[in-house]
């Protein structure tokens, strides 16, 4: 059974940093691309970032470029999202998702975690 469990969310002041983690199990983590998606209160899903299976290539939404860094540790079956210079508009539930291929372009997300809440507020 595929399981994705996010952690690391919480309350942070504007300008602060958080690192989200996503522990994966039930599939061969190192052979699949992964993604982070978020949902702000009252809004739809917004794709944030994706990384290929080997970790050597990543892509970011414009809202995340220069502030967020996606990474993965295939030995630990864990996906990360380092978020710096956080803004109130980054407040959202952050989900990690498995992509149905080793590459993230042109492939959909087939499994999702339950999410972790990030609140950016003073």
Tab-separated table of N, CA, C and O in Angstrom:
chain	number	residue	atom	x	y	z
A	1	UNK	N	0.835	-1.193	0.000
A	1	UNK	CA	0.000	0.000	0.000
A	1	UNK	C	0.877	1.253	0.000
A	1	UNK	O	1.753	1.403	0.848
A	2	UNK	N	0.625	2.116	-0.945
A	2	UNK	CA	1.385	3.371	-1.010
A	2	UNK	C	0.957	4.285	0.137
A	2	UNK	O	-0.215	4.494	0.372
A	3	UNK	N	1.937	4.790	0.849
A	3	UNK	CA	1.671	5.765	1.901
A	3	UNK	C	2.624	6.938	1.767
A	3	UNK	O	3.823	6.754	1.555
A	4	UNK	N	2.077	8.126	1.910
A	4	UNK	CA	2.850	9.361	1.900
A	4	UNK	C	2.437	10.155	3.131
A	4	UNK	O	1.258	10.477	3.286
A	5	UNK	N	3.383	10.441	4.005
A	5	UNK	CA	3.078	11.114	5.260
A	5	UNK	C	3.911	12.376	5.383
A	5	UNK	O	5.138	12.310	5.540
A	6	UNK	N	3.233	13.516	5.315
A	6	UNK	CA	3.906	14.803	5.408
A	6	UNK	C	4.093	15.208	6.874
A	6	UNK	O	3.284	14.846	7.740
A	7	UNK	N	5.112	15.985	7.119
A	7	UNK	CA	5.360	16.549	8.444
A	7	UNK	C	6.160	17.830	8.292
A	7	UNK	O	6.668	18.133	7.215
A	8	UNK	N	6.249	18.587	9.384
A	8	UNK	CA	7.067	19.782	9.382
A	8	UNK	C	6.313	21.093	9.283
A	8	UNK	O	6.906	22.163	9.352
A	9	UNK	N	5.012	21.012	9.102
A	9	UNK	CA	4.224	22.235	9.043
A	9	UNK	C	4.104	22.889	10.414
A	9	UNK	O	4.495	22.329	11.431
A	10	UNK	N	3.559	24.092	10.407
A	10	UNK	CA	3.375	24.810	11.657
A	10	UNK	C	3.184	26.286	11.417
A	10	UNK	O	2.986	26.732	10.284
A	11	UNK	N	3.269	27.040	12.504
A	11	UNK	CA	3.110	28.484	12.458
A	11	UNK	C	4.486	29.137	12.375
A	11	UNK	O	5.380	28.823	13.176
A	12	UNK	N	4.650	30.021	11.429
A	12	UNK	CA	5.927	30.722	11.251
A	12	UNK	C	5.643	32.175	10.915
A	12	UNK	O	4.621	32.490	10.280
A	13	UNK	N	6.536	33.048	11.336
A	13	UNK	CA	6.372	34.469	11.043
A	13	UNK	C	6.786	34.767	9.607
A	13	UNK	O	7.617	34.050	9.026
A	14	UNK	N	6.227	35.822	9.041
A	14	UNK	CA	6.677	36.232	7.700
A	14	UNK	C	8.189	36.424	7.665
A	14	UNK	O	8.774	36.985	8.604
A	15	UNK	N	8.803	35.927	6.604
A	15	UNK	CA	10.250	35.972	6.482
A	15	UNK	C	10.955	34.766	7.045
A	15	UNK	O	12.165	34.599	6.842
A	16	UNK	N	10.218	33.929	7.740
A	16	UNK	CA	10.808	32.748	8.357
A	16	UNK	C	10.952	31.590	7.385
A	16	UNK	O	10.642	31.699	6.200
A	17	UNK	N	11.414	30.469	7.933
A	17	UNK	CA	11.668	29.273	7.134
A	17	UNK	C	11.038	28.048	7.779
A	17	UNK	O	10.867	27.993	8.997
A	18	UNK	N	10.728	27.090	6.942
A	18	UNK	CA	10.263	25.775	7.382
A	18	UNK	C	10.798	24.742	6.404
A	18	UNK	O	10.978	25.044	5.222
A	19	UNK	N	11.002	23.534	6.902
A	19	UNK	CA	11.315	22.416	6.020
A	19	UNK	C	10.256	21.340	6.196
A	19	UNK	O	10.084	20.801	7.287
A	20	UNK	N	9.579	21.061	5.112
A	20	UNK	CA	8.590	19.992	5.105
A	20	UNK	C	9.258	18.691	4.687
A	20	UNK	O	10.174	18.682	3.874
A	21	UNK	N	8.753	17.598	5.251
A	21	UNK	CA	9.223	16.268	4.877
A	21	UNK	C	8.036	15.418	4.461
A	21	UNK	O	6.909	15.644	4.905
A	22	UNK	N	8.310	14.454	3.617
A	22	UNK	CA	7.287	13.500	3.195
A	22	UNK	C	7.915	12.115	3.203
A	22	UNK	O	8.797	11.826	2.390
A	23	UNK	N	7.473	11.286	4.138
A	23	UNK	CA	7.981	9.919	4.241
A	23	UNK	C	7.146	9.007	3.358
A	23	UNK	O	5.924	8.955	3.499
A	24	UNK	N	7.818	8.307	2.465
A	24	UNK	CA	7.129	7.459	1.494
A	24	UNK	C	7.349	5.987	1.794
A	24	UNK	O	8.429	5.587	2.242
A	25	UNK	N	6.333	5.183	1.530
A	25	UNK	CA	6.448	3.744	1.695
A	25	UNK	C	5.464	3.050	0.769
A	25	UNK	O	4.536	3.674	0.254
A	26	UNK	N	5.690	1.754	0.556
A	26	UNK	CA	4.773	0.968	-0.252
A	26	UNK	C	5.067	0.961	-1.731
A	26	UNK	O	4.321	0.382	-2.513
A	27	UNK	N	6.144	1.618	-2.146
A	27	UNK	CA	6.558	1.600	-3.544
A	27	UNK	C	8.058	1.889	-3.602
A	27	UNK	O	8.657	2.293	-2.608
A	28	UNK	N	8.642	1.682	-4.759
A	28	UNK	CA	10.074	1.920	-4.917
A	28	UNK	C	10.295	3.409	-5.147
A	28	UNK	O	10.252	3.909	-6.276
A	29	UNK	N	10.514	4.109	-4.047
A	29	UNK	CA	10.578	5.584	-4.046
A	29	UNK	C	11.568	6.119	-5.068
A	29	UNK	O	11.288	7.097	-5.765
A	30	UNK	N	12.705	5.476	-5.175
A	30	UNK	CA	13.791	6.006	-6.019
A	30	UNK	C	13.490	5.952	-7.509
A	30	UNK	O	14.252	6.505	-8.306
A	31	UNK	N	12.411	5.321	-7.907
A	31	UNK	CA	12.100	5.196	-9.330
A	31	UNK	C	10.957	6.098	-9.787
A	31	UNK	O	10.548	6.050	-10.946
A	32	UNK	N	10.466	6.946	-8.895
A	32	UNK	CA	9.348	7.819	-9.245
A	32	UNK	C	9.651	9.287	-8.951
A	32	UNK	O	10.251	9.614	-7.917
A	33	UNK	N	9.194	10.140	-9.855
A	33	UNK	CA	9.225	11.568	-9.583
A	33	UNK	C	8.199	11.890	-8.500
A	33	UNK	O	7.233	11.146	-8.296
A	34	UNK	N	8.431	12.996	-7.817
A	34	UNK	CA	7.553	13.415	-6.728
A	34	UNK	C	7.239	14.900	-6.860
A	34	UNK	O	7.966	15.655	-7.524
A	35	UNK	N	6.189	15.302	-6.175
A	35	UNK	CA	5.749	16.689	-6.302
A	35	UNK	C	5.204	17.206	-4.980
A	35	UNK	O	4.815	16.427	-4.117
A	36	UNK	N	5.219	18.511	-4.842
A	36	UNK	CA	4.530	19.203	-3.755
A	36	UNK	C	3.413	20.050	-4.370
A	36	UNK	O	3.622	20.744	-5.372
A	37	UNK	N	2.255	20.000	-3.737
A	37	UNK	CA	1.084	20.760	-4.156
A	37	UNK	C	0.494	21.391	-2.903
A	37	UNK	O	0.557	20.794	-1.823
A	38	UNK	N	-0.064	22.569	-3.017
A	38	UNK	CA	-0.640	23.212	-1.839
A	38	UNK	C	-2.059	23.694	-2.118
A	38	UNK	O	-2.460	23.879	-3.270
A	39	UNK	N	-2.788	23.891	-1.031
A	39	UNK	CA	-4.143	24.424	-1.125
A	39	UNK	C	-4.342	25.451	-0.031
A	39	UNK	O	-4.364	25.104	1.163
A	40	UNK	N	-4.466	26.693	-0.431
A	40	UNK	CA	-4.718	27.777	0.506
A	40	UNK	C	-6.170	27.730	0.958
A	40	UNK	O	-7.037	27.199	0.246
A	41	UNK	N	-6.471	28.294	2.122
A	41	UNK	CA	-7.843	28.272	2.626
A	41	UNK	C	-8.821	28.855	1.612
A	41	UNK	O	-8.627	29.986	1.120
A	42	UNK	N	-9.844	28.115	1.284
A	42	UNK	CA	-10.871	28.587	0.380
A	42	UNK	C	-10.486	28.639	-1.085
A	42	UNK	O	-11.242	29.173	-1.913
A	43	UNK	N	-9.313	28.083	-1.429
A	43	UNK	CA	-8.845	28.147	-2.814
A	43	UNK	C	-8.590	26.748	-3.361
A	43	UNK	O	-8.647	25.765	-2.630
A	44	UNK	N	-8.296	26.682	-4.629
A	44	UNK	CA	-8.037	25.408	-5.273
A	44	UNK	C	-6.612	24.936	-5.088
A	44	UNK	O	-5.791	25.606	-4.456
A	45	UNK	N	-6.317	23.773	-5.640
A	45	UNK	CA	-4.981	23.219	-5.566
A	45	UNK	C	-4.014	24.009	-6.436
A	45	UNK	O	-4.361	24.432	-7.543
A	46	UNK	N	-2.811	24.201	-5.923
A	46	UNK	CA	-1.762	24.891	-6.664
A	46	UNK	C	-0.502	24.037	-6.645
A	46	UNK	O	0.031	23.728	-5.575
A	47	UNK	N	-0.033	23.677	-7.809
A	47	UNK	CA	1.228	22.945	-7.904
A	47	UNK	C	2.371	23.860	-7.465
A	47	UNK	O	2.425	25.037	-7.839
A	48	UNK	N	3.290	23.303	-6.666
A	48	UNK	CA	4.397	24.087	-6.127
A	48	UNK	C	5.732	23.704	-6.766
A	48	UNK	O	6.489	24.562	-7.212
A	49	UNK	N	6.016	22.395	-6.797
A	49	UNK	CA	7.327	21.963	-7.272
A	49	UNK	C	7.299	20.478	-7.580
A	49	UNK	O	6.425	19.745	-7.094
A	50	UNK	N	8.261	20.048	-8.389
A	50	UNK	CA	8.401	18.632	-8.711
A	50	UNK	C	9.872	18.300	-8.874
A	50	UNK	O	10.684	19.179	-9.206
A	51	UNK	N	10.203	17.035	-8.675
A	51	UNK	CA	11.582	16.583	-8.785
A	51	UNK	C	11.593	15.212	-9.441
A	51	UNK	O	10.695	14.396	-9.199
A	52	UNK	N	12.594	14.948	-10.267
A	52	UNK	CA	12.629	13.655	-10.942
A	52	UNK	C	13.103	12.572	-9.976
A	52	UNK	O	13.479	12.854	-8.830
A	53	UNK	N	13.088	11.346	-10.433
A	53	UNK	CA	13.357	10.228	-9.540
A	53	UNK	C	14.758	10.269	-8.939
A	53	UNK	O	14.949	9.927	-7.771
A	54	UNK	N	15.723	10.696	-9.715
A	54	UNK	CA	17.097	10.723	-9.231
A	54	UNK	C	17.460	11.959	-8.441
A	54	UNK	O	18.517	12.004	-7.797
A	55	UNK	N	16.598	12.959	-8.500
A	55	UNK	CA	16.857	14.188	-7.763
A	55	UNK	C	17.699	15.210	-8.506
A	55	UNK	O	17.996	16.272	-7.975
A	56	UNK	N	18.048	14.908	-9.741
A	56	UNK	CA	18.923	15.815	-10.453
A	56	UNK	C	18.237	16.923	-11.216
A	56	UNK	O	18.892	17.844	-11.718
A	57	UNK	N	16.914	16.864	-11.295
A	57	UNK	CA	16.169	17.879	-12.025
A	57	UNK	C	14.912	18.235	-11.255
A	57	UNK	O	14.234	17.359	-10.708
A	58	UNK	N	14.611	19.537	-11.209
A	58	UNK	CA	13.440	20.010	-10.475
A	58	UNK	C	12.801	21.173	-11.204
A	58	UNK	O	13.433	21.833	-12.039
A	59	UNK	N	11.553	21.401	-10.870
A	59	UNK	CA	10.819	22.510	-11.466
A	59	UNK	C	9.983	23.173	-10.381
A	59	UNK	O	9.578	22.523	-9.412
A	60	UNK	N	9.751	24.482	-10.548
A	60	UNK	CA	9.046	25.249	-9.540
A	60	UNK	C	7.983	26.147	-10.168
A	60	UNK	O	8.169	26.673	-11.264
A	61	UNK	N	6.918	26.354	-9.415
A	61	UNK	CA	5.961	27.381	-9.782
A	61	UNK	C	6.621	28.738	-9.595
A	61	UNK	O	7.548	28.890	-8.786
A	62	UNK	N	6.131	29.726	-10.326
A	62	UNK	CA	6.711	31.065	-10.203
A	62	UNK	C	6.648	31.559	-8.754
A	62	UNK	O	7.544	32.266	-8.299
A	63	UNK	N	5.597	31.186	-8.055
A	63	UNK	CA	5.419	31.638	-6.669
A	63	UNK	C	6.471	31.052	-5.730
A	63	UNK	O	6.676	31.584	-4.635
A	64	UNK	N	7.117	29.969	-6.140
A	64	UNK	CA	8.093	29.291	-5.296
A	64	UNK	C	9.542	29.534	-5.717
A	64	UNK	O	10.461	29.302	-4.933
A	65	UNK	N	9.739	29.963	-6.936
A	65	UNK	CA	11.100	30.140	-7.449
A	65	UNK	C	11.912	31.102	-6.604
A	65	UNK	O	11.445	32.170	-6.235
A	66	UNK	N	13.123	30.685	-6.286
A	66	UNK	CA	14.026	31.529	-5.521
A	66	UNK	C	13.819	31.482	-4.018
A	66	UNK	O	14.645	31.997	-3.263
A	67	UNK	N	12.712	30.871	-3.579
A	67	UNK	CA	12.436	30.799	-2.140
A	67	UNK	C	12.335	29.365	-1.638
A	67	UNK	O	12.693	29.081	-0.497
A	68	UNK	N	11.829	28.475	-2.472
A	68	UNK	CA	11.621	27.080	-2.078
A	68	UNK	C	12.623	26.189	-2.805
A	68	UNK	O	12.997	26.456	-3.947
A	69	UNK	N	13.026	25.120	-2.123
A	69	UNK	CA	13.913	24.132	-2.731
A	69	UNK	C	13.378	22.740	-2.448
A	69	UNK	O	13.201	22.364	-1.286
A	70	UNK	N	13.124	22.003	-3.507
A	70	UNK	CA	12.696	20.619	-3.368
A	70	UNK	C	13.923	19.721	-3.423
A	70	UNK	O	14.876	19.994	-4.163
A	71	UNK	N	13.901	18.670	-2.633
A	71	UNK	CA	14.999	17.707	-2.662
A	71	UNK	C	14.471	16.354	-2.203
A	71	UNK	O	13.338	16.251	-1.726
A	72	UNK	N	15.300	15.344	-2.352
A	72	UNK	CA	14.900	14.011	-1.924
A	72	UNK	C	16.109	13.224	-1.478
A	72	UNK	O	17.226	13.454	-1.942
A	73	UNK	N	15.861	12.305	-0.557
A	73	UNK	CA	16.881	11.372	-0.106
A	73	UNK	C	16.346	9.977	-0.401
A	73	UNK	O	15.502	9.459	0.339
A	74	UNK	N	16.797	9.396	-1.484
A	74	UNK	CA	16.269	8.099	-1.898
A	74	UNK	C	16.668	6.980	-0.942
A	74	UNK	O	15.981	5.963	-0.849
A	75	UNK	N	17.748	7.163	-0.222
A	75	UNK	CA	18.148	6.156	0.762
A	75	UNK	C	17.187	6.140	1.955
A	75	UNK	O	17.021	5.113	2.614
A	76	UNK	N	16.566	7.295	2.215
A	76	UNK	CA	15.638	7.419	3.345
A	76	UNK	C	14.178	7.434	2.890
A	76	UNK	O	13.276	7.594	3.724
A	77	UNK	N	13.946	7.298	1.587
A	77	UNK	CA	12.571	7.334	1.058
A	77	UNK	C	11.825	8.582	1.511
A	77	UNK	O	10.648	8.522	1.919
A	78	UNK	N	12.493	9.704	1.433
A	78	UNK	CA	11.923	10.943	1.949
A	78	UNK	C	12.087	12.084	0.955
A	78	UNK	O	13.146	12.260	0.360
A	79	UNK	N	11.018	12.838	0.821
A	79	UNK	CA	10.973	14.041	-0.014
A	79	UNK	C	10.956	15.254	0.909
A	79	UNK	O	10.360	15.210	1.986
A	80	UNK	N	11.606	16.325	0.479
A	80	UNK	CA	11.673	17.530	1.294
A	80	UNK	C	11.234	18.750	0.497
A	80	UNK	O	11.310	18.785	-0.726
A	81	UNK	N	10.804	19.774	1.252
A	81	UNK	CA	10.582	21.088	0.667
A	81	UNK	C	11.100	22.117	1.663
A	81	UNK	O	10.506	22.293	2.735
A	82	UNK	N	12.216	22.732	1.331
A	82	UNK	CA	12.762	23.813	2.146
A	82	UNK	C	12.119	25.121	1.700
A	82	UNK	O	12.209	25.474	0.517
A	83	UNK	N	11.474	25.789	2.623
A	83	UNK	CA	10.760	27.023	2.306
A	83	UNK	C	11.382	28.172	3.090
A	83	UNK	O	11.391	28.154	4.323
A	84	UNK	N	11.895	29.142	2.371
A	84	UNK	CA	12.511	30.321	2.977
A	84	UNK	C	11.728	31.573	2.597
A	84	UNK	O	10.917	31.556	1.671
A	85	UNK	N	11.983	32.648	3.312
A	85	UNK	CA	11.336	33.938	3.035
A	85	UNK	C	9.827	33.778	2.905
A	85	UNK	O	9.214	34.268	1.956
A	86	UNK	N	9.247	33.096	3.853
A	86	UNK	CA	7.820	32.786	3.765
A	86	UNK	C	6.963	34.032	3.870
A	86	UNK	O	7.297	34.999	4.586
A	87	UNK	N	5.860	34.001	3.130
A	87	UNK	CA	4.917	35.119	3.075
A	87	UNK	C	3.545	34.649	3.560
A	87	UNK	O	3.241	33.451	3.483
A	88	UNK	N	2.715	35.553	4.002
A	88	UNK	CA	1.359	35.151	4.431
A	88	UNK	C	0.615	34.394	3.342
A	88	UNK	O	-0.165	33.483	3.647
A	89	UNK	N	0.863	34.737	2.091
A	89	UNK	CA	0.177	34.050	0.998
A	89	UNK	C	0.678	32.631	0.769
A	89	UNK	O	0.113	31.899	-0.049
A	90	UNK	N	1.705	32.207	1.494
A	90	UNK	CA	2.146	30.819	1.448
A	90	UNK	C	1.341	29.940	2.399
A	90	UNK	O	1.519	28.716	2.409
A	91	UNK	N	0.483	30.541	3.192
A	91	UNK	CA	-0.359	29.785	4.108
A	91	UNK	C	-1.231	28.817	3.321
A	91	UNK	O	-1.974	29.214	2.432
A	92	UNK	N	-1.118	27.536	3.662
A	92	UNK	CA	-1.827	26.497	2.914
A	92	UNK	C	-1.577	25.146	3.551
A	92	UNK	O	-0.678	24.990	4.383
A	93	UNK	N	-2.372	24.179	3.130
A	93	UNK	CA	-2.051	22.781	3.402
A	93	UNK	C	-1.150	22.312	2.274
A	93	UNK	O	-1.487	22.498	1.096
A	94	UNK	N	-0.025	21.742	2.632
A	94	UNK	CA	0.948	21.275	1.647
A	94	UNK	C	0.872	19.749	1.554
A	94	UNK	O	0.973	19.047	2.568
A	95	UNK	N	0.720	19.282	0.326
A	95	UNK	CA	0.608	17.847	0.068
A	95	UNK	C	1.802	17.379	-0.747
A	95	UNK	O	2.229	18.079	-1.674
A	96	UNK	N	2.314	16.198	-0.430
A	96	UNK	CA	3.254	15.578	-1.350
A	96	UNK	C	2.485	14.559	-2.178
A	96	UNK	O	1.471	13.996	-1.733
A	97	UNK	N	2.936	14.372	-3.378
A	97	UNK	CA	2.251	13.475	-4.293
A	97	UNK	C	3.262	12.690	-5.115
A	97	UNK	O	4.309	13.228	-5.507
A	98	UNK	N	2.932	11.447	-5.356
A	98	UNK	CA	3.753	10.594	-6.214
A	98	UNK	C	3.324	10.808	-7.664
A	98	UNK	O	2.139	10.869	-7.978
A	99	UNK	N	4.288	10.897	-8.535
A	99	UNK	CA	4.019	11.027	-9.963
A	99	UNK	C	4.188	9.649	-10.597
A	99	UNK	O	5.016	8.857	-10.174
A	100	UNK	N	3.404	9.356	-11.604
A	100	UNK	CA	3.388	8.020	-12.170
A	100	UNK	C	4.514	7.694	-13.129
A	100	UNK	O	4.342	6.859	-14.026
A	101	UNK	N	5.660	8.322	-12.948
A	101	UNK	CA	6.808	8.113	-13.834
A	101	UNK	C	8.061	8.601	-13.121
A	101	UNK	O	7.976	9.293	-12.108
A	102	UNK	N	9.201	8.274	-13.698
A	102	UNK	CA	10.455	8.784	-13.145
A	102	UNK	C	10.675	10.255	-13.489
A	102	UNK	O	11.497	10.937	-12.864
A	103	UNK	N	9.933	10.737	-14.478
A	103	UNK	CA	10.048	12.122	-14.939
A	103	UNK	C	8.761	12.853	-14.634
A	103	UNK	O	7.686	12.261	-14.617
A	104	UNK	N	8.845	14.166	-14.383
A	104	UNK	CA	7.672	14.883	-13.908
A	104	UNK	C	6.916	15.628	-15.000
A	104	UNK	O	5.831	16.134	-14.745
A	105	UNK	N	7.454	15.691	-16.186
A	105	UNK	CA	6.786	16.436	-17.256
A	105	UNK	C	5.830	15.506	-17.987
A	105	UNK	O	6.228	14.448	-18.478
A	106	UNK	N	4.566	15.896	-18.053
A	106	UNK	CA	3.608	15.133	-18.837
A	106	UNK	C	2.988	13.942	-18.139
A	106	UNK	O	2.282	13.150	-18.772
A	107	UNK	N	3.234	13.807	-16.838
A	107	UNK	CA	2.684	12.689	-16.097
A	107	UNK	C	1.891	13.186	-14.910
A	107	UNK	O	2.235	14.194	-14.300
A	108	UNK	N	0.843	12.465	-14.569
A	108	UNK	CA	-0.020	12.873	-13.474
A	108	UNK	C	0.402	12.330	-12.138
A	108	UNK	O	1.277	11.474	-12.042
A	109	UNK	N	-0.242	12.849	-11.099
A	109	UNK	CA	0.021	12.418	-9.728
A	109	UNK	C	-0.992	11.350	-9.364
A	109	UNK	O	-2.199	11.560	-9.512
A	110	UNK	N	-0.496	10.201	-8.893
A	110	UNK	CA	-1.421	9.103	-8.662
A	110	UNK	C	-1.669	8.778	-7.196
A	110	UNK	O	-2.636	8.070	-6.887
A	111	UNK	N	-0.825	9.272	-6.312
A	111	UNK	CA	-1.052	9.091	-4.882
A	111	UNK	C	-0.705	10.381	-4.147
A	111	UNK	O	0.243	11.074	-4.530
A	112	UNK	N	-1.480	10.653	-3.103
A	112	UNK	CA	-1.329	11.888	-2.346
A	112	UNK	C	-1.246	11.567	-0.859
A	112	UNK	O	-1.860	10.621	-0.375
A	113	UNK	N	-0.529	12.413	-0.131
A	113	UNK	CA	-0.568	12.353	1.314
A	113	UNK	C	-1.760	13.126	1.851
A	113	UNK	O	-2.552	13.676	1.081
A	114	UNK	N	-1.875	13.186	3.166
A	114	UNK	CA	-2.996	13.884	3.787
A	114	UNK	C	-2.694	15.347	4.055
A	114	UNK	O	-3.597	16.107	4.411
A	115	UNK	N	-1.452	15.738	3.894
A	115	UNK	CA	-1.102	17.144	3.982
A	115	UNK	C	-0.605	17.595	5.344
A	115	UNK	O	-0.865	16.958	6.366
A	116	UNK	N	0.097	18.706	5.335
A	116	UNK	CA	0.552	19.360	6.559
A	116	UNK	C	0.298	20.855	6.424
A	116	UNK	O	0.547	21.435	5.359
A	117	UNK	N	-0.226	21.454	7.478
A	117	UNK	CA	-0.642	22.854	7.420
A	117	UNK	C	0.517	23.783	7.736
A	117	UNK	O	1.198	23.627	8.760
A	118	UNK	N	0.712	24.740	6.870
A	118	UNK	CA	1.687	25.811	7.075
A	118	UNK	C	0.930	27.115	7.219
A	118	UNK	O	0.140	27.472	6.340
A	119	UNK	N	1.167	27.800	8.316
A	119	UNK	CA	0.531	29.089	8.562
A	119	UNK	C	1.612	30.137	8.726
A	119	UNK	O	2.479	30.006	9.601
A	120	UNK	N	1.564	31.148	7.877
A	120	UNK	CA	2.541	32.232	7.934
A	120	UNK	C	1.819	33.472	8.430
A	120	UNK	O	0.982	34.043	7.740
A	121	UNK	N	2.140	33.859	9.640
A	121	UNK	CA	1.432	34.970	10.263
A	121	UNK	C	2.263	35.550	11.396
A	121	UNK	O	3.007	34.839	12.068
A	122	UNK	N	2.082	36.837	11.605
A	122	UNK	CA	2.761	37.491	12.718
A	122	UNK	C	1.856	37.538	13.944
A	122	UNK	O	2.254	38.043	14.990
